mmCIF file of C-alpha atoms in Angstrom:
data_model
loop_
_atom_site.group_PDB
_atom_site.id
_atom_site.type_symbol
_atom_site.label_atom_id
_atom_site.label_comp_id
_atom_site.label_asym_id
_atom_site.label_seq_id
_atom_site.Cartn_x
_atom_site.Cartn_y
_atom_site.Cartn_z
ATOM 1 C CA LEU A 751 23.610 18.367 11.012
ATOM 2 C CA HIS A 752 22.185 15.890 8.525
ATOM 3 C CA VAL A 753 20.555 13.198 10.643
ATOM 4 C CA ARG A 754 20.334 9.861 8.879
ATOM 5 C CA GLY A 755 17.603 7.295 9.401
ATOM 6 C CA LEU A 756 18.249 4.174 11.421
ATOM 7 C CA ASP A 757 19.675 1.088 9.773
ATOM 8 C CA GLN A 758 17.967 -2.275 10.254
ATOM 9 C CA GLU A 759 19.873 -3.359 13.375
ATOM 10 C CA PRO A 760 19.154 -0.252 15.501
ATOM 11 C CA ALA A 761 15.621 -0.128 14.041
ATOM 12 C CA ALA A 762 15.081 -3.693 15.278
ATOM 13 C CA GLU A 763 16.349 -2.697 18.737
ATOM 14 C CA LEU A 764 14.007 0.303 18.822
ATOM 15 C CA LEU A 765 10.990 -1.790 17.788
ATOM 16 C CA ALA A 766 11.810 -4.557 20.262
ATOM 17 C CA HIS A 767 12.068 -1.994 23.065
ATOM 18 C CA ARG A 768 8.819 -0.332 22.005
ATOM 19 C CA LEU A 769 6.885 -3.574 21.620
ATOM 20 C CA ALA A 770 8.567 -5.753 24.268
ATOM 21 C CA VAL A 771 8.909 -8.408 21.551
ATOM 22 C CA ALA A 772 11.438 -8.794 18.751
ATOM 23 C CA PRO A 773 9.811 -8.361 15.312
ATOM 24 C CA ALA A 774 10.759 -10.629 12.413
ATOM 25 C CA ALA A 775 13.709 -9.589 10.264
ATOM 26 C CA ASP A 776 11.510 -9.299 7.165
ATOM 27 C CA ALA A 777 9.129 -6.962 8.998
ATOM 28 C CA VAL A 778 12.016 -4.793 10.227
ATOM 29 C CA ARG A 779 13.471 -4.635 6.722
ATOM 30 C CA ALA A 780 10.146 -3.575 5.199
ATOM 31 C CA LEU A 781 9.460 -0.984 7.913
ATOM 32 C CA THR A 782 12.947 0.501 7.742
ATOM 33 C CA THR A 783 12.804 0.780 3.952
ATOM 34 C CA GLU A 784 9.291 2.240 3.805
ATOM 35 C CA LEU A 785 9.869 4.773 6.604
ATOM 36 C CA GLY A 786 13.429 5.688 5.733
ATOM 37 C CA GLY A 787 14.551 4.587 9.200
ATOM 38 C CA ASN A 788 12.757 7.551 10.827
ATOM 39 C CA PRO A 789 12.690 6.567 14.541
ATOM 40 C CA LEU A 790 9.570 8.576 15.392
ATOM 41 C CA ALA A 791 7.689 7.041 12.460
ATOM 42 C CA LEU A 792 8.910 3.553 13.390
ATOM 43 C CA SER A 793 7.593 3.999 16.921
ATOM 44 C CA GLU A 794 4.269 5.362 15.734
ATOM 45 C CA VAL A 795 3.675 2.709 13.083
ATOM 46 C CA ALA A 796 4.651 -0.133 15.414
ATOM 47 C CA ASP A 797 1.529 0.496 17.499
ATOM 48 C CA THR A 798 -0.730 0.063 14.451
ATOM 49 C CA LEU A 799 0.580 -3.326 13.251
ATOM 50 C CA THR A 800 -0.933 -6.691 14.060
ATOM 51 C CA PRO A 801 1.088 -9.464 15.757
ATOM 52 C CA ALA A 802 0.986 -11.427 12.468
ATOM 53 C CA GLN A 803 2.483 -8.472 10.561
ATOM 54 C CA LEU A 804 5.223 -8.020 13.160
ATOM 55 C CA ALA A 805 5.980 -11.740 12.995
ATOM 56 C CA GLY A 806 6.333 -11.530 9.215
ATOM 57 C CA GLU A 807 3.327 -13.810 8.691
ATOM 58 C CA GLN A 808 1.211 -11.161 6.969
ATOM 59 C CA PRO A 809 2.355 -8.423 4.553
ATOM 60 C CA LEU A 810 2.364 -4.763 5.462
ATOM 61 C CA HIS A 811 -0.189 -2.479 3.797
ATOM 62 C CA LEU A 812 1.463 0.489 2.093
ATOM 63 C CA PRO A 813 1.643 3.365 2.597
ATOM 64 C CA LEU A 814 2.054 2.753 6.300
ATOM 65 C CA PRO A 815 -0.237 4.641 8.714
ATOM 66 C CA ALA A 816 2.271 7.084 10.209
ATOM 67 C CA GLY A 817 -0.208 9.919 9.873
ATOM 68 C CA SER A 818 0.790 12.436 12.524
ATOM 69 C CA THR A 819 4.515 12.003 11.921
ATOM 70 C CA ALA A 820 4.087 12.387 8.170
ATOM 71 C CA ASP A 821 1.988 15.494 8.639
ATOM 72 C CA ARG A 822 4.561 17.098 10.936
ATOM 73 C CA ILE A 823 7.359 16.460 8.456
ATOM 74 C CA PHE A 824 5.675 16.981 5.082
ATOM 75 C CA GLY A 825 2.234 18.463 5.778
ATOM 76 C CA HIS A 826 3.273 22.039 5.034
ATOM 77 C CA ARG A 827 4.760 21.063 1.658
ATOM 78 C CA VAL A 828 1.620 19.162 0.681
ATOM 79 C CA ALA A 829 -0.628 22.021 1.817
ATOM 80 C CA ALA A 830 1.318 24.498 -0.344
ATOM 81 C CA LEU A 831 0.566 22.635 -3.588
ATOM 82 C CA ASP A 832 -1.908 23.944 -6.163
ATOM 83 C CA ARG A 833 -4.941 21.793 -7.003
ATOM 84 C CA GLU A 834 -3.568 19.861 -9.992
ATOM 85 C CA PRO A 835 -0.122 19.060 -8.526
ATOM 86 C CA LEU A 836 -1.835 18.049 -5.278
ATOM 87 C CA GLN A 837 -4.195 15.672 -7.058
ATOM 88 C CA ALA A 838 -1.299 14.348 -9.122
ATOM 89 C CA LEU A 839 0.651 13.688 -5.924
ATOM 90 C CA ARG A 840 -2.303 11.809 -4.438
ATOM 91 C CA ILE A 841 -2.723 9.644 -7.541
ATOM 92 C CA THR A 842 1.013 8.985 -7.567
ATOM 93 C CA ALA A 843 0.848 7.939 -3.917
ATOM 94 C CA ILE A 844 -1.933 5.463 -4.689
ATOM 95 C CA ALA A 845 -0.296 4.066 -7.856
ATOM 96 C CA ALA A 846 3.349 4.248 -6.787
ATOM 97 C CA GLY A 847 3.804 0.488 -7.006
ATOM 98 C CA ASP A 848 2.307 0.310 -10.486
ATOM 99 C CA GLY A 849 4.881 2.403 -12.343
ATOM 100 C CA LEU A 850 4.965 5.726 -14.179
ATOM 101 C CA ASP A 851 2.847 4.539 -17.124
ATOM 102 C CA VAL A 852 -0.067 3.728 -14.827
ATOM 103 C CA VAL A 853 0.303 7.035 -12.986
ATOM 104 C CA LEU A 854 0.171 8.917 -16.308
ATOM 105 C CA ALA A 855 -2.880 6.951 -17.455
ATOM 106 C CA ALA A 856 -4.665 7.658 -14.169
ATOM 107 C CA LEU A 857 -3.882 11.366 -14.495
ATOM 108 C CA THR A 858 -5.344 11.347 -18.004
ATOM 109 C CA ALA A 859 -8.467 9.604 -16.684
ATOM 110 C CA GLN A 860 -8.901 12.485 -14.234
ATOM 111 C CA GLN A 861 -8.096 15.095 -16.907
ATOM 112 C CA ILE A 862 -4.908 16.211 -15.198
ATOM 113 C CA ALA A 863 -2.038 17.299 -17.452
ATOM 114 C CA PRO A 864 1.281 15.398 -17.173
ATOM 115 C CA THR A 865 2.939 18.749 -16.466
ATOM 116 C CA ALA A 866 1.614 18.365 -12.911
ATOM 117 C CA LEU A 867 4.186 15.599 -12.438
ATOM 118 C CA VAL A 868 6.881 17.874 -13.831
ATOM 119 C CA SER A 869 5.954 20.421 -11.149
ATOM 120 C CA LEU A 870 6.250 17.784 -8.422
ATOM 121 C CA GLU A 871 9.600 16.674 -9.813
ATOM 122 C CA SER A 872 10.935 20.236 -9.988
ATOM 123 C CA MET A 873 9.957 20.750 -6.339
ATOM 124 C CA GLY A 874 11.988 17.711 -5.375
ATOM 125 C CA LEU A 875 9.003 15.736 -4.110
ATOM 126 C CA VAL A 876 9.111 12.824 -6.564
ATOM 127 C CA SER A 877 11.377 11.412 -9.257
ATOM 128 C CA PHE A 878 10.861 8.797 -11.955
ATOM 129 C CA PRO A 879 14.056 6.804 -12.580
ATOM 130 C CA ASP A 880 13.624 4.146 -15.290
ATOM 131 C CA GLY A 881 9.841 4.441 -15.253
ATOM 132 C CA ARG A 882 9.591 3.828 -11.513
ATOM 133 C CA VAL A 883 8.111 6.192 -8.937
ATOM 134 C CA ARG A 884 10.360 7.370 -6.123
ATOM 135 C CA PHE A 885 9.304 9.788 -3.368
ATOM 136 C CA VAL A 886 11.788 12.096 -1.694
ATOM 137 C CA HIS A 887 10.843 10.258 1.520
ATOM 138 C CA PRO A 888 8.432 7.361 2.092
ATOM 139 C CA LEU A 889 6.416 9.416 4.582
ATOM 140 C CA LEU A 890 5.461 11.825 1.801
ATOM 141 C CA ARG A 891 3.095 9.131 0.467
ATOM 142 C CA THR A 892 1.304 9.064 3.798
ATOM 143 C CA ALA A 893 1.175 12.855 4.050
ATOM 144 C CA ALA A 894 -0.299 13.126 0.545
ATOM 145 C CA LEU A 895 -3.280 10.979 1.542
ATOM 146 C CA ALA A 896 -3.641 12.020 5.172
ATOM 147 C CA ASP A 897 -6.613 14.394 4.826
ATOM 148 C CA LEU A 898 -8.670 12.336 2.354
ATOM 149 C CA THR A 899 -11.972 10.795 3.382
ATOM 150 C CA PRO A 900 -12.529 7.043 2.914
ATOM 151 C CA ALA A 901 -14.801 7.826 -0.043
ATOM 152 C CA GLN A 902 -12.075 9.922 -1.705
ATOM 153 C CA LEU A 903 -9.518 7.147 -1.206
ATOM 154 C CA ARG A 904 -11.900 4.615 -2.743
ATOM 155 C CA THR A 905 -12.365 6.900 -5.754
ATOM 156 C CA LEU A 906 -8.619 7.152 -6.314
ATOM 157 C CA HIS A 907 -8.180 3.386 -6.111
ATOM 158 C CA LYS A 908 -11.056 2.921 -8.557
ATOM 159 C CA THR A 909 -9.445 5.368 -10.982
ATOM 160 C CA VAL A 910 -6.170 3.450 -10.899
ATOM 161 C CA ALA A 911 -7.983 0.114 -11.277
ATOM 162 C CA THR A 912 -9.724 1.318 -14.438
ATOM 163 C CA VAL A 913 -6.445 2.042 -16.227
ATOM 164 C CA LEU A 914 -4.703 -1.203 -15.343
ATOM 165 C CA THR A 915 -4.747 -3.750 -18.148
ATOM 166 C CA THR A 916 -5.147 -7.532 -18.072
ATOM 167 C CA PRO A 917 -1.452 -8.453 -17.583
ATOM 168 C CA GLN A 918 -1.499 -6.317 -14.438
ATOM 169 C CA HIS A 919 -4.727 -7.697 -13.028
ATOM 170 C CA GLU A 920 -3.188 -8.768 -9.712
ATOM 171 C CA ARG A 921 -2.556 -5.126 -8.871
ATOM 172 C CA ARG A 922 -5.904 -4.220 -10.380
ATOM 173 C CA ALA A 923 -7.642 -6.694 -8.075
ATOM 174 C CA TRP A 924 -6.141 -5.070 -5.014
ATOM 175 C CA HIS A 925 -7.076 -1.574 -6.167
ATOM 176 C CA LEU A 926 -10.639 -2.812 -6.732
ATOM 177 C CA ALA A 927 -10.620 -4.291 -3.239
ATOM 178 C CA GLU A 928 -9.533 -0.951 -1.776
ATOM 179 C CA ALA A 929 -12.290 0.754 -3.791
ATOM 180 C CA ALA A 930 -15.027 -1.616 -2.578
ATOM 181 C CA LEU A 931 -17.529 -0.237 -0.089
ATOM 182 C CA GLY A 932 -19.231 -3.576 0.570
ATOM 183 C CA PRO A 933 -19.574 -7.106 -0.849
ATOM 184 C CA ASN A 934 -18.772 -7.215 -4.548
ATOM 185 C CA GLU A 935 -18.582 -10.514 -6.413
ATOM 186 C CA ASP A 936 -16.667 -9.127 -9.408
ATOM 187 C CA THR A 937 -13.931 -7.865 -7.106
ATOM 188 C CA ALA A 938 -13.933 -11.114 -5.152
ATOM 189 C CA LEU A 939 -13.420 -13.040 -8.407
ATOM 190 C CA ALA A 940 -10.564 -10.724 -9.405
ATOM 191 C CA LEU A 941 -8.884 -11.370 -6.056
ATOM 192 C CA GLU A 942 -9.400 -15.111 -6.464
ATOM 193 C CA ARG A 943 -7.652 -14.980 -9.853
ATOM 194 C CA ALA A 944 -4.838 -12.966 -8.274
ATOM 195 C CA ALA A 945 -4.514 -15.659 -5.605
ATOM 196 C CA ASP A 946 -4.251 -18.351 -8.281
ATOM 197 C CA LEU A 947 -1.409 -16.462 -9.952
ATOM 198 C CA ALA A 948 0.372 -15.966 -6.628
ATOM 199 C CA SER A 949 0.028 -19.658 -5.776
ATOM 200 C CA GLY A 950 1.399 -20.552 -9.206
ATOM 201 C CA ARG A 951 4.701 -18.910 -8.294
ATOM 202 C CA SER A 952 4.601 -20.302 -4.704
ATOM 203 C CA GLY A 953 3.519 -16.950 -3.259
ATOM 204 C CA TYR A 954 1.237 -18.659 -0.781
ATOM 205 C CA ALA A 955 1.222 -15.866 1.816
ATOM 206 C CA GLY A 956 -0.010 -13.380 -0.778
ATOM 207 C CA ALA A 957 -2.548 -15.898 -2.046
ATOM 208 C CA ALA A 958 -3.891 -16.399 1.473
ATOM 209 C CA LEU A 959 -4.292 -12.668 1.963
ATOM 210 C CA ALA A 960 -6.075 -12.275 -1.399
ATOM 211 C CA LEU A 961 -8.445 -15.151 -0.664
ATOM 212 C CA GLU A 962 -9.249 -13.796 2.790
ATOM 213 C CA ARG A 963 -10.198 -10.447 1.280
ATOM 214 C CA ALA A 964 -12.124 -12.213 -1.505
ATOM 215 C CA ALA A 965 -14.103 -14.097 1.131
ATOM 216 C CA GLU A 966 -14.920 -10.847 2.925
ATOM 217 C CA LEU A 967 -16.232 -9.373 -0.333
ATOM 218 C CA SER A 968 -18.234 -12.475 -1.340
ATOM 219 C CA THR A 969 -21.953 -12.024 -1.902
ATOM 220 C CA ASP A 970 -23.053 -15.540 -0.919
ATOM 221 C CA GLU A 971 -22.165 -17.817 1.986
ATOM 222 C CA HIS A 972 -21.045 -20.764 -0.154
ATOM 223 C CA SER A 973 -18.433 -18.688 -2.008
ATOM 224 C CA ARG A 974 -17.351 -17.056 1.239
ATOM 225 C CA ALA A 975 -16.773 -20.409 2.943
ATOM 226 C CA ARG A 976 -14.957 -21.873 -0.075
ATOM 227 C CA ARG A 977 -12.604 -18.892 -0.293
ATOM 228 C CA PHE A 978 -11.854 -18.937 3.425
ATOM 229 C CA GLN A 979 -11.094 -22.671 3.190
ATOM 230 C CA THR A 980 -8.817 -22.247 0.154
ATOM 231 C CA GLY A 981 -7.148 -19.286 1.834
ATOM 232 C CA ALA A 982 -6.514 -21.338 4.964
ATOM 233 C CA GLU A 983 -4.802 -24.010 2.857
ATOM 234 C CA ALA A 984 -2.639 -21.344 1.191
ATOM 235 C CA ALA A 985 -1.738 -19.992 4.638
ATOM 236 C CA ARG A 986 -0.748 -23.513 5.742
ATOM 237 C CA LEU A 987 1.513 -23.855 2.695
ATOM 238 C CA ALA A 988 3.053 -20.504 3.621
ATOM 239 C CA GLY A 989 3.799 -21.800 7.121
ATOM 240 C CA GLN A 990 1.175 -19.600 8.757
ATOM 241 C CA THR A 991 -0.251 -22.194 11.125
ATOM 242 C CA GLU A 992 -0.890 -20.022 14.173
ATOM 243 C CA VAL A 993 -4.539 -19.109 14.850
#
């Protein structure tokens, strides 16, 4: 039998039963899409989310942390890959939201031939319709990164950040933030610019998140306080008034 994933309505019922509270519709939609409606993954991920994420007040961080479920489903396929296709899969998992061009540039930066992507495609793990990146299942992204150390993850994010160009600097800022080990003023400034762009299109929730992270990465107390204050105002404009 081919067992389909849950649609949004039964996924919402499952999450409400698991959490004893009904999550916001936007959160359910994002979870169902990212996890393909897999009920075990939905249950596992639900325990890792904050109340603000479940209420739809904060965005979800992708890929979602469904580690053990992803490993059970896709771990054997990831483990069977040769070195170059495996590294290509990991880079693709990190840069999935940036498009095929960025993935190819990141592979070049790590001296990995584009044929590694062809191997992944021929194995049915990924596809690239219209220059976008699509995994055979969202949990494959999690499985691809499951056994990496924090230092290895930071290196991959840094690689992707280096190949992103100025028009894409919002995404670049977030990759730099993921690559940061400690306070870094250059990264904080990049996040602050990303917040300005988000605010300019009324994306106040995203701006608040970027400013909060910028404050955490600030190297002096004055900048930290200013960014927290500006982020709080962006959160207010986004309707996030709960403490």
